[in-house]
Coordinates of C-alpha atoms and ligand atoms in Angstrom, one line a residue:
M1 CA -0.2 0.3 0.1
K2 CA 2.9 2.5 1.1
K3 CA 4.7 1.6 -2.1
Y4 CA 1.3 2.5 -4.2
L5 CA 0.9 5.5 -2.4
L6 CA 4.3 6.4 -3.0
Q7 CA 3.7 5.7 -7.1
I8 CA 0.4 8.1 -6.7
V9 CA 2.6 10.5 -5.1
L10 CA 6.0 10.5 -8.0
F11 CA 3.2 10.0 -10.3
F12 CA 1.5 13.8 -9.5
I13 CA 4.9 15.3 -8.8
V14 CA 6.0 14.7 -12.3
F15 CA 2.4 16.2 -13.5
S16 CA 2.7 19.0 -11.1
G17 CA 6.6 19.8 -12.2
V18 CA 5.3 19.7 -15.7
F19 CA 2.0 21.0 -15.3
F20 CA 4.0 24.0 -13.5
F21 CA 5.6 24.7 -16.8
F22 CA 2.2 25.3 -18.3
H23 CA 0.8 26.8 -15.5
G24 CA 4.1 29.3 -15.7
N25 CA 3.4 30.0 -19.3
R26 CA -0.2 30.0 -20.2
K27 CA -0.7 33.4 -21.0
K28 CA 2.0 32.8 -23.8
D29 CA 1.5 29.4 -25.4
L30 CA -1.8 28.2 -24.6
S31 CA -4.3 31.1 -24.7
D32 CA -5.6 31.0 -28.1
S33 CA -3.7 28.8 -30.1
D34 CA -5.1 25.2 -29.3
Q35 CA -7.8 27.0 -31.7
S36 CA -6.0 28.9 -34.1
A37 CA -3.2 25.9 -34.5
P38 CA -5.3 22.7 -34.8
S39 CA -2.9 20.7 -36.3
F40 CA -0.9 20.9 -33.1
A41 CA -2.1 17.7 -30.1
A42 CA -0.3 17.3 -26.5
L43 CA -1.2 13.8 -25.1
S44 CA -1.2 12.5 -21.6
V45 CA -1.4 8.7 -21.1
Q46 CA -1.1 6.3 -18.0
G47 CA -1.4 3.5 -17.2
K48 CA -0.5 0.1 -14.9
T49 CA 3.1 -2.2 -14.9
M50 CA 5.6 -3.6 -12.7
G51 CA 3.4 -3.4 -9.6
T52 CA 3.2 0.4 -10.0
V53 CA 1.9 3.5 -12.2
W54 CA 3.3 5.1 -15.1
S55 CA 2.6 8.4 -17.4
A56 CA 3.8 9.9 -20.5
R57 CA 3.0 13.6 -21.7
V58 CA 3.4 13.6 -25.3
F59 CA 3.9 16.6 -28.5
S60 CA 3.0 15.2 -31.5
G61 CA 2.4 17.4 -34.9
D62 CA 0.4 14.4 -36.3
L63 CA -2.9 14.7 -35.8
S64 CA -3.5 10.8 -36.9
W65 CA -2.0 10.3 -33.3
N66 CA -4.6 9.6 -30.4
E67 CA -4.6 8.1 -27.1
D68 CA -5.6 4.8 -27.7
R69 CA -2.6 4.4 -30.2
I70 CA -0.1 6.4 -28.0
R71 CA -1.2 4.6 -24.7
K72 CA -1.0 0.8 -26.6
I73 CA 2.7 1.6 -27.7
I74 CA 3.9 2.2 -24.2
Q75 CA 1.9 -0.1 -22.5
D76 CA 2.8 -3.1 -24.7
T77 CA 6.7 -2.4 -24.7
L78 CA 6.7 -1.7 -20.7
D79 CA 4.4 -5.3 -20.4
H80 CA 6.9 -7.0 -22.8
V81 CA 9.8 -5.6 -19.8
D82 CA 7.6 -7.1 -17.1
R83 CA 6.9 -10.1 -18.6
L84 CA 11.0 -10.5 -18.9
M85 CA 12.4 -9.0 -15.8
S86 CA 9.6 -9.6 -12.9
T87 CA 10.7 -12.0 -10.1
Y88 CA 6.7 -11.3 -9.0
K89 CA 5.8 -13.5 -12.1
E90 CA 7.1 -17.0 -11.8
D91 CA 7.2 -17.5 -15.2
S92 CA 8.9 -14.7 -16.4
E93 CA 12.4 -15.2 -17.9
L94 CA 14.2 -13.6 -14.7
S95 CA 11.9 -16.1 -12.5
R96 CA 13.3 -18.7 -14.5
F97 CA 16.9 -18.0 -14.5
N98 CA 16.0 -18.1 -10.3
Q99 CA 14.7 -21.7 -10.6
W100 CA 17.3 -22.8 -12.3
K101 CA 20.1 -24.1 -9.7
S102 CA 22.7 -24.9 -12.4
T103 CA 26.2 -23.5 -12.6
E104 CA 25.8 -24.0 -16.5
W105 CA 25.0 -21.1 -19.3
F106 CA 21.5 -20.2 -19.4
P107 CA 20.7 -18.7 -22.8
V108 CA 19.0 -14.9 -22.6
S109 CA 17.0 -12.1 -24.7
P110 CA 19.4 -9.7 -25.6
E111 CA 17.2 -7.4 -23.9
M112 CA 18.2 -9.3 -20.2
L113 CA 21.5 -10.0 -21.6
F114 CA 21.9 -5.3 -21.9
V115 CA 20.3 -5.3 -18.2
L116 CA 22.4 -7.9 -16.7
D117 CA 25.9 -6.1 -18.7
R118 CA 24.8 -2.7 -17.2
A119 CA 24.2 -3.8 -13.6
L120 CA 27.8 -5.6 -13.7
E121 CA 29.5 -2.4 -14.5
I122 CA 27.2 -0.1 -12.2
S123 CA 28.1 -2.9 -9.2
K124 CA 31.8 -2.8 -9.9
K125 CA 32.1 1.0 -10.5
S126 CA 29.8 1.6 -6.9
E127 CA 32.3 -0.7 -5.1
G128 CA 29.5 -3.5 -4.3
A129 CA 26.3 -0.6 -3.2
F130 CA 24.7 -1.7 -6.3
D131 CA 23.9 -5.7 -6.3
I132 CA 21.4 -7.3 -8.6
T133 CA 22.1 -10.6 -6.4
V134 CA 21.2 -9.0 -3.0
G135 CA 17.3 -10.3 -3.4
P136 CA 18.1 -13.2 -0.6
V137 CA 18.4 -10.3 1.9
V138 CA 15.7 -8.3 0.4
N139 CA 13.3 -11.0 1.2
L140 CA 14.9 -11.6 4.6
W141 CA 14.1 -8.1 5.5
K142 CA 10.4 -8.9 4.0
F143 CA 10.5 -6.6 1.1
G144 CA 10.8 -9.0 -1.7
P145 CA 7.5 -11.1 -3.2
D146 CA 6.6 -12.9 -0.5
K147 CA 6.1 -9.9 1.5
Q148 CA 5.3 -11.2 5.2
P149 CA 5.2 -8.7 8.0
L150 CA 8.9 -9.1 9.5
A151 CA 8.3 -10.4 12.8
E152 CA 11.7 -10.0 14.2
I153 CA 15.4 -8.6 13.5
P154 CA 17.2 -11.0 11.7
S155 CA 20.3 -12.4 13.7
E156 CA 24.1 -11.8 12.4
E157 CA 24.5 -15.0 12.2
T158 CA 21.5 -15.5 9.8
I159 CA 22.6 -12.7 7.7
Q160 CA 25.8 -13.8 7.3
A161 CA 24.7 -17.2 6.6
I162 CA 22.7 -15.4 3.3
L163 CA 25.3 -12.8 2.3
R164 CA 27.5 -16.3 1.3
K165 CA 24.7 -16.6 -1.8
V166 CA 24.6 -13.0 -2.4
G167 CA 27.4 -11.2 -4.7
Y168 CA 27.5 -9.6 -8.4
Q169 CA 30.8 -11.6 -9.0
K170 CA 29.2 -14.8 -8.9
L171 CA 27.0 -13.8 -12.0
E172 CA 29.2 -14.3 -15.6
I173 CA 27.6 -13.1 -18.6
R174 CA 28.3 -14.2 -22.4
R175 CA 27.6 -11.7 -25.0
E176 CA 27.1 -14.0 -27.5
D177 CA 26.8 -17.3 -29.3
P178 CA 24.0 -17.7 -27.8
P179 CA 23.7 -14.2 -25.3
A180 CA 24.0 -16.2 -21.9
V181 CA 24.4 -16.2 -18.4
R182 CA 25.6 -18.2 -15.3
K183 CA 25.8 -18.6 -11.9
T184 CA 28.9 -19.8 -10.2
E185 CA 26.9 -20.1 -6.9
P186 CA 23.6 -22.7 -7.7
D187 CA 21.3 -20.1 -5.3
L188 CA 21.9 -17.0 -6.5
Y189 CA 19.1 -15.2 -7.2
V190 CA 18.8 -12.1 -8.8
D191 CA 16.7 -8.9 -7.9
L192 CA 16.0 -6.5 -11.5
S193 CA 13.9 -4.1 -8.9
A194 CA 16.1 -1.4 -9.0
I195 CA 17.3 -0.9 -12.2
A196 CA 14.2 -2.5 -14.5
K197 CA 12.1 0.1 -14.2
G198 CA 14.4 2.5 -15.8
Y199 CA 15.5 0.0 -18.6
A200 CA 11.3 0.2 -19.4
V201 CA 11.3 3.8 -19.4
D202 CA 14.1 3.5 -22.4
Q203 CA 12.4 0.8 -24.0
A204 CA 9.2 3.4 -24.3
T205 CA 11.4 6.2 -25.6
E206 CA 13.1 4.3 -28.4
A207 CA 9.3 2.4 -29.0
L208 CA 8.1 6.5 -29.6
K209 CA 11.0 7.6 -31.3
K210 CA 10.7 4.7 -33.7
E211 CA 7.4 6.2 -34.6
K212 CA 9.2 9.5 -35.3
I213 CA 7.4 11.0 -32.1
T214 CA 10.2 13.2 -30.7
D215 CA 9.3 15.1 -28.1
F216 CA 7.6 13.6 -24.7
M217 CA 8.0 12.6 -21.1
V218 CA 7.3 8.8 -20.2
E219 CA 7.2 7.5 -16.4
V220 CA 7.6 4.4 -14.6
G221 CA 7.1 4.7 -10.8
G222 CA 8.7 8.1 -10.7
E223 CA 11.8 7.4 -12.8
I224 CA 11.7 9.9 -15.7
R225 CA 13.1 10.3 -19.2
C226 CA 12.4 13.9 -21.3
A227 CA 12.9 13.4 -25.3
G228 CA 13.4 16.2 -27.3
Q229 CA 11.2 19.6 -25.6
K230 CA 8.2 20.8 -24.8
S231 CA 7.1 22.7 -28.0
L232 CA 5.3 25.6 -27.7
S233 CA 1.8 26.0 -29.3
P234 CA 1.8 27.8 -32.4
P235 CA 1.3 30.4 -34.0
Q236 CA 4.5 30.5 -31.3
K237 CA 7.6 28.6 -32.2
G238 CA 10.1 27.7 -30.4
R239 CA 10.6 25.1 -27.7
S240 CA 11.2 24.8 -24.0
P241 CA 12.8 22.2 -21.7
W242 CA 10.6 19.6 -19.8
I243 CA 10.4 21.2 -15.9
L244 CA 10.2 17.8 -13.5
G245 CA 10.4 18.2 -9.8
I246 CA 11.9 16.5 -6.7
E247 CA 10.2 16.2 -3.6
E248 CA 11.5 17.1 -0.5
P249 CA 12.5 14.0 1.7
R250 CA 10.3 14.5 4.5
I251 CA 8.9 11.7 6.9
A252 CA 5.6 12.3 7.9
G253 CA 2.3 10.1 7.5
S254 CA 1.8 9.0 4.2
D255 CA -1.2 11.4 3.8
R256 CA 0.8 14.6 4.5
D257 CA 0.8 16.9 1.4
V258 CA 4.0 16.5 -1.4
V259 CA 6.1 19.6 -1.1
L260 CA 8.3 19.7 -3.7
Y261 CA 11.9 20.8 -3.0
R262 CA 13.1 22.4 -6.2
T263 CA 12.8 21.8 -10.1
L264 CA 14.8 20.9 -12.4
P265 CA 15.0 22.2 -16.7
L266 CA 15.7 19.0 -18.4
S267 CA 15.8 18.3 -22.2
D268 CA 16.9 14.7 -23.9
R269 CA 17.8 13.3 -20.0
S270 CA 16.6 11.3 -17.3
L271 CA 15.7 11.8 -14.0
A272 CA 15.5 8.8 -10.9
T273 CA 15.4 9.4 -7.5
S274 CA 15.7 6.9 -4.9
G275 CA 14.4 7.4 -1.4
D276 CA 13.4 6.1 2.4
Y277 CA 11.0 8.2 3.7
R278 CA 7.6 6.4 1.7
N279 CA 8.7 2.7 1.2
Y280 CA 10.0 1.4 4.9
R281 CA 9.1 -1.1 7.5
K282 CA 8.9 -0.5 11.3
I283 CA 9.3 -2.9 14.0
G284 CA 9.0 -1.4 17.4
K285 CA 10.8 1.6 17.0
N286 CA 12.7 0.8 14.4
R287 CA 12.6 2.1 10.6
F288 CA 13.9 0.1 7.9
S289 CA 14.6 1.3 4.4
H290 CA 13.9 -1.0 1.6
L291 CA 17.5 -0.3 0.3
I292 CA 19.8 -3.0 1.7
D293 CA 23.6 -2.1 2.0
P294 CA 24.7 -5.9 0.1
R295 CA 28.3 -5.4 2.1
T296 CA 26.5 -5.4 5.6
G297 CA 23.6 -7.2 4.5
R298 CA 21.5 -4.5 6.3
P299 CA 18.8 -2.0 5.5
V300 CA 20.4 1.8 4.5
E301 CA 20.4 4.1 7.8
F302 CA 17.8 3.3 9.5
L303 CA 16.6 4.7 13.1
S304 CA 17.0 1.9 16.2
E305 CA 15.4 1.7 19.5
N306 CA 17.9 4.2 21.2
E307 CA 17.9 6.7 18.8
K308 CA 15.8 9.7 18.5
E309 CA 15.0 10.7 14.8
G310 CA 16.7 14.6 15.7
D311 CA 19.8 12.8 17.1
K312 CA 21.9 12.5 13.3
K313 CA 21.7 14.1 9.6
R314 CA 20.2 11.4 7.5
L315 CA 19.9 10.6 4.0
G316 CA 16.6 11.5 2.9
S317 CA 16.8 11.1 -1.3
V318 CA 18.9 10.8 -3.9
S319 CA 18.4 12.3 -7.9
V320 CA 20.4 11.2 -10.6
V321 CA 20.1 12.7 -13.9
L322 CA 21.8 10.8 -17.1
D323 CA 20.9 10.4 -20.5
S324 CA 20.2 6.7 -20.0
C325 CA 17.0 5.5 -17.7
T326 CA 19.0 2.4 -16.9
D327 CA 21.7 3.6 -15.5
A328 CA 20.0 6.8 -13.8
D329 CA 17.7 4.1 -11.8
A330 CA 20.7 1.9 -10.7
W331 CA 22.9 4.4 -10.0
A332 CA 20.6 6.5 -7.5
T333 CA 20.0 2.8 -5.5
A334 CA 24.1 2.9 -5.5
F335 CA 24.3 6.2 -4.3
F336 CA 21.8 6.2 -1.6
V337 CA 23.8 2.4 -0.7
L338 CA 26.5 4.7 -0.7
G339 CA 25.6 7.5 0.9
P340 CA 26.8 11.2 0.2
E341 CA 30.3 11.1 1.6
R342 CA 31.9 8.4 -0.8
G343 CA 29.0 8.6 -3.1
V344 CA 30.0 12.2 -4.5
E345 CA 33.9 10.9 -5.0
I346 CA 32.5 8.3 -6.7
A347 CA 29.8 10.5 -9.0
D348 CA 33.1 13.0 -9.4
K349 CA 35.4 10.6 -10.4
Y350 CA 32.5 8.9 -12.8
G351 CA 31.4 12.5 -13.9
I352 CA 27.9 11.8 -13.1
P353 CA 25.5 14.4 -11.5
V354 CA 23.5 13.5 -8.8
L355 CA 21.6 15.4 -5.9
F356 CA 21.6 14.3 -2.1
L357 CA 19.3 15.3 -0.1
R358 CA 19.6 14.9 3.9
R359 CA 17.4 15.3 7.0
I360 CA 18.8 17.5 9.8
G361 CA 16.9 17.5 12.9
G362 CA 13.5 15.7 14.3
S363 CA 10.5 15.3 11.6
E364 CA 9.1 18.8 14.1
A365 CA 11.6 21.4 12.8
Q366 CA 13.3 19.0 10.0
K367 CA 15.7 21.2 7.6
I368 CA 16.7 19.7 4.2
E369 CA 20.4 20.0 3.4
S370 CA 21.7 19.5 -0.2
I371 CA 24.4 17.6 -1.3
P372 CA 25.4 17.9 -4.9
S373 CA 28.1 16.1 -7.2
K374 CA 30.1 18.2 -9.5
N375 CA 28.3 17.7 -12.5
F376 CA 24.9 18.3 -10.9
S377 CA 25.1 22.0 -12.5
Y378 CA 20.8 22.1 -12.8
Ligands
LIG1 P1 12.0 2.4 -6.3 O1 11.4 0.8 -6.5 O2 11.6 2.7 -4.3 O3 11.9 3.2 -6.6 P2 14.7 1.3 -6.6 O4 14.7 1.7 -8.1 O5 15.8 2.1 -6.0 O6 13.6 2.1 -5.5 O7 14.9 -0.3 -6.4 C1 14.5 -0.6 -4.8 C2 14.4 -2.2 -5.2 O8 15.6 -3.0 -5.5 C3 14.0 -2.9 -3.6 O9 12.8 -3.2 -3.5 C4 15.2 -4.0 -3.4 O10 14.3 -5.4 -4.3 C5 16.2 -4.1 -5.0 N1 17.9 -3.6 -4.0 C6 17.5 -3.2 -2.6 N2 18.8 -2.9 -2.2 C7 19.2 -2.4 -3.5 C8 21.0 -2.7 -4.0 N3 21.8 -2.5 -2.9 N4 21.4 -3.4 -5.2 C9 20.4 -3.6 -5.8 N5 18.7 -3.6 -5.8 C10 18.5 -3.5 -4.2
LIG2 MG1 16.8 2.2 -8.5

C-alpha cells in the first residue's frame, strides 16, 4: 500500500512539474493557440505495469496520433519488459533463471543481457553498493515478492549465512553465441527491481522514437525520461525544456502534502530518485529502508530504538540525471547505499550528476541539506 501511495505521489509530482511549466507559460503558449492551430496535439496517457503506475506526455504534430494508439505502444513495451524481468511473475525469464539451480550457461534474451551487463558495470563502479544478487537479503527483511510482516530483526548469524550466497561476482555473462548468463553459486537469486523500471522507460522511449515521435516525457514508478523538448503551441515557434520536480524527503504520515524541494529543466535526459521516506518498514521503534547495503546485509541507515530521530543527519533521497534511465535508476539506488560522502567522490570520478538530500533534526523542525556532485549543475 505504501509503495502504491509512493507511486501515486511520484506520478503527481511528475505532472505537477510539467503542469507547473504549462501553468507558468499559460498566457504565452496556451491561450488561443489550441483553436488557432489545430495541427498540434499534446496528449497525456497513463497505465499500470510492474506493480506500479506509468504516465507519459507526448507532443506530436501528427494529429492521426490518438491517445489509444500511444497508450498501446507504451503499454505493450512496458509489459514486454515486465514479462522478462519480473520476480513477481513465476514464468518471467528472470524467474526461470532464478529457479534454475545449475552453474551451466542459461541462454537469455538480448534485453536481459543488456540489463545484466549494465547492472554488473554499475556494481563494480559503485564498489558493490549496487548488487542485483542482493535479493535473498531483500527477502530476509521482507521487502521482496513474499511480503510477510517482519517479525523480528534478523540475527547477524542469519545475515552472514545469507550473504554467502550473495555477490555480483558470482554472476557471469556471455555476450554472444548465444547471449547467456551463468551463476557460479547455484542458489544465486537475481532481483532487477532497482534497474528494470529505468530500462522499461528507455525501451518506451525507443518505441516512441521509432514512430517518429520526438517530444515526450515518459515515466514508470517515478523514473523519468524526457525526449526533445516541450513544444510551444503555434502560432508561437520555439521549444522549452521539460521541468521536473524533486520532492522534499520529509518523514511524516503517508497522507502528508507533497512539497517540491526544487525543479529541474531537462531536455533529452533521465531523472531517477531513490528515497527512504515512503517505502520503509517498522518493528517497534525501528524503521528500515527498503534499500539494502549488500556489504553488510542490512537496510541502509535506519532508526534504532536507542536513537531519537533528531539525533543525526539522515540521507532522505538521491536524484541522478543521466541520458540513460537504466543507468540513472541503478545509480540512484547505488548512491543511496553509498551515502553522500563516498557517493560524491564516486560521482565525481565518473562525472555523474547527482543530488543528495539529507534531513537534519527531528520531524518537527526538519531542515533539508542539499549535497550535489560537481556535475550537478541544474
Ligand atoms: P524504488 O522501487 O522505491 O524506486 P529502487 O529503484 O531503488 O527503488 O529499487 C528498490 C528495490 O531494489 C528494492 O525493493 C530491492 O528489491 C532492490 N534493492 C535493494 N537494495 C539494493 C541494492 N543495494 N542493489 C540493487 N538492488 C537493491
Ligand atoms: Mg533504482
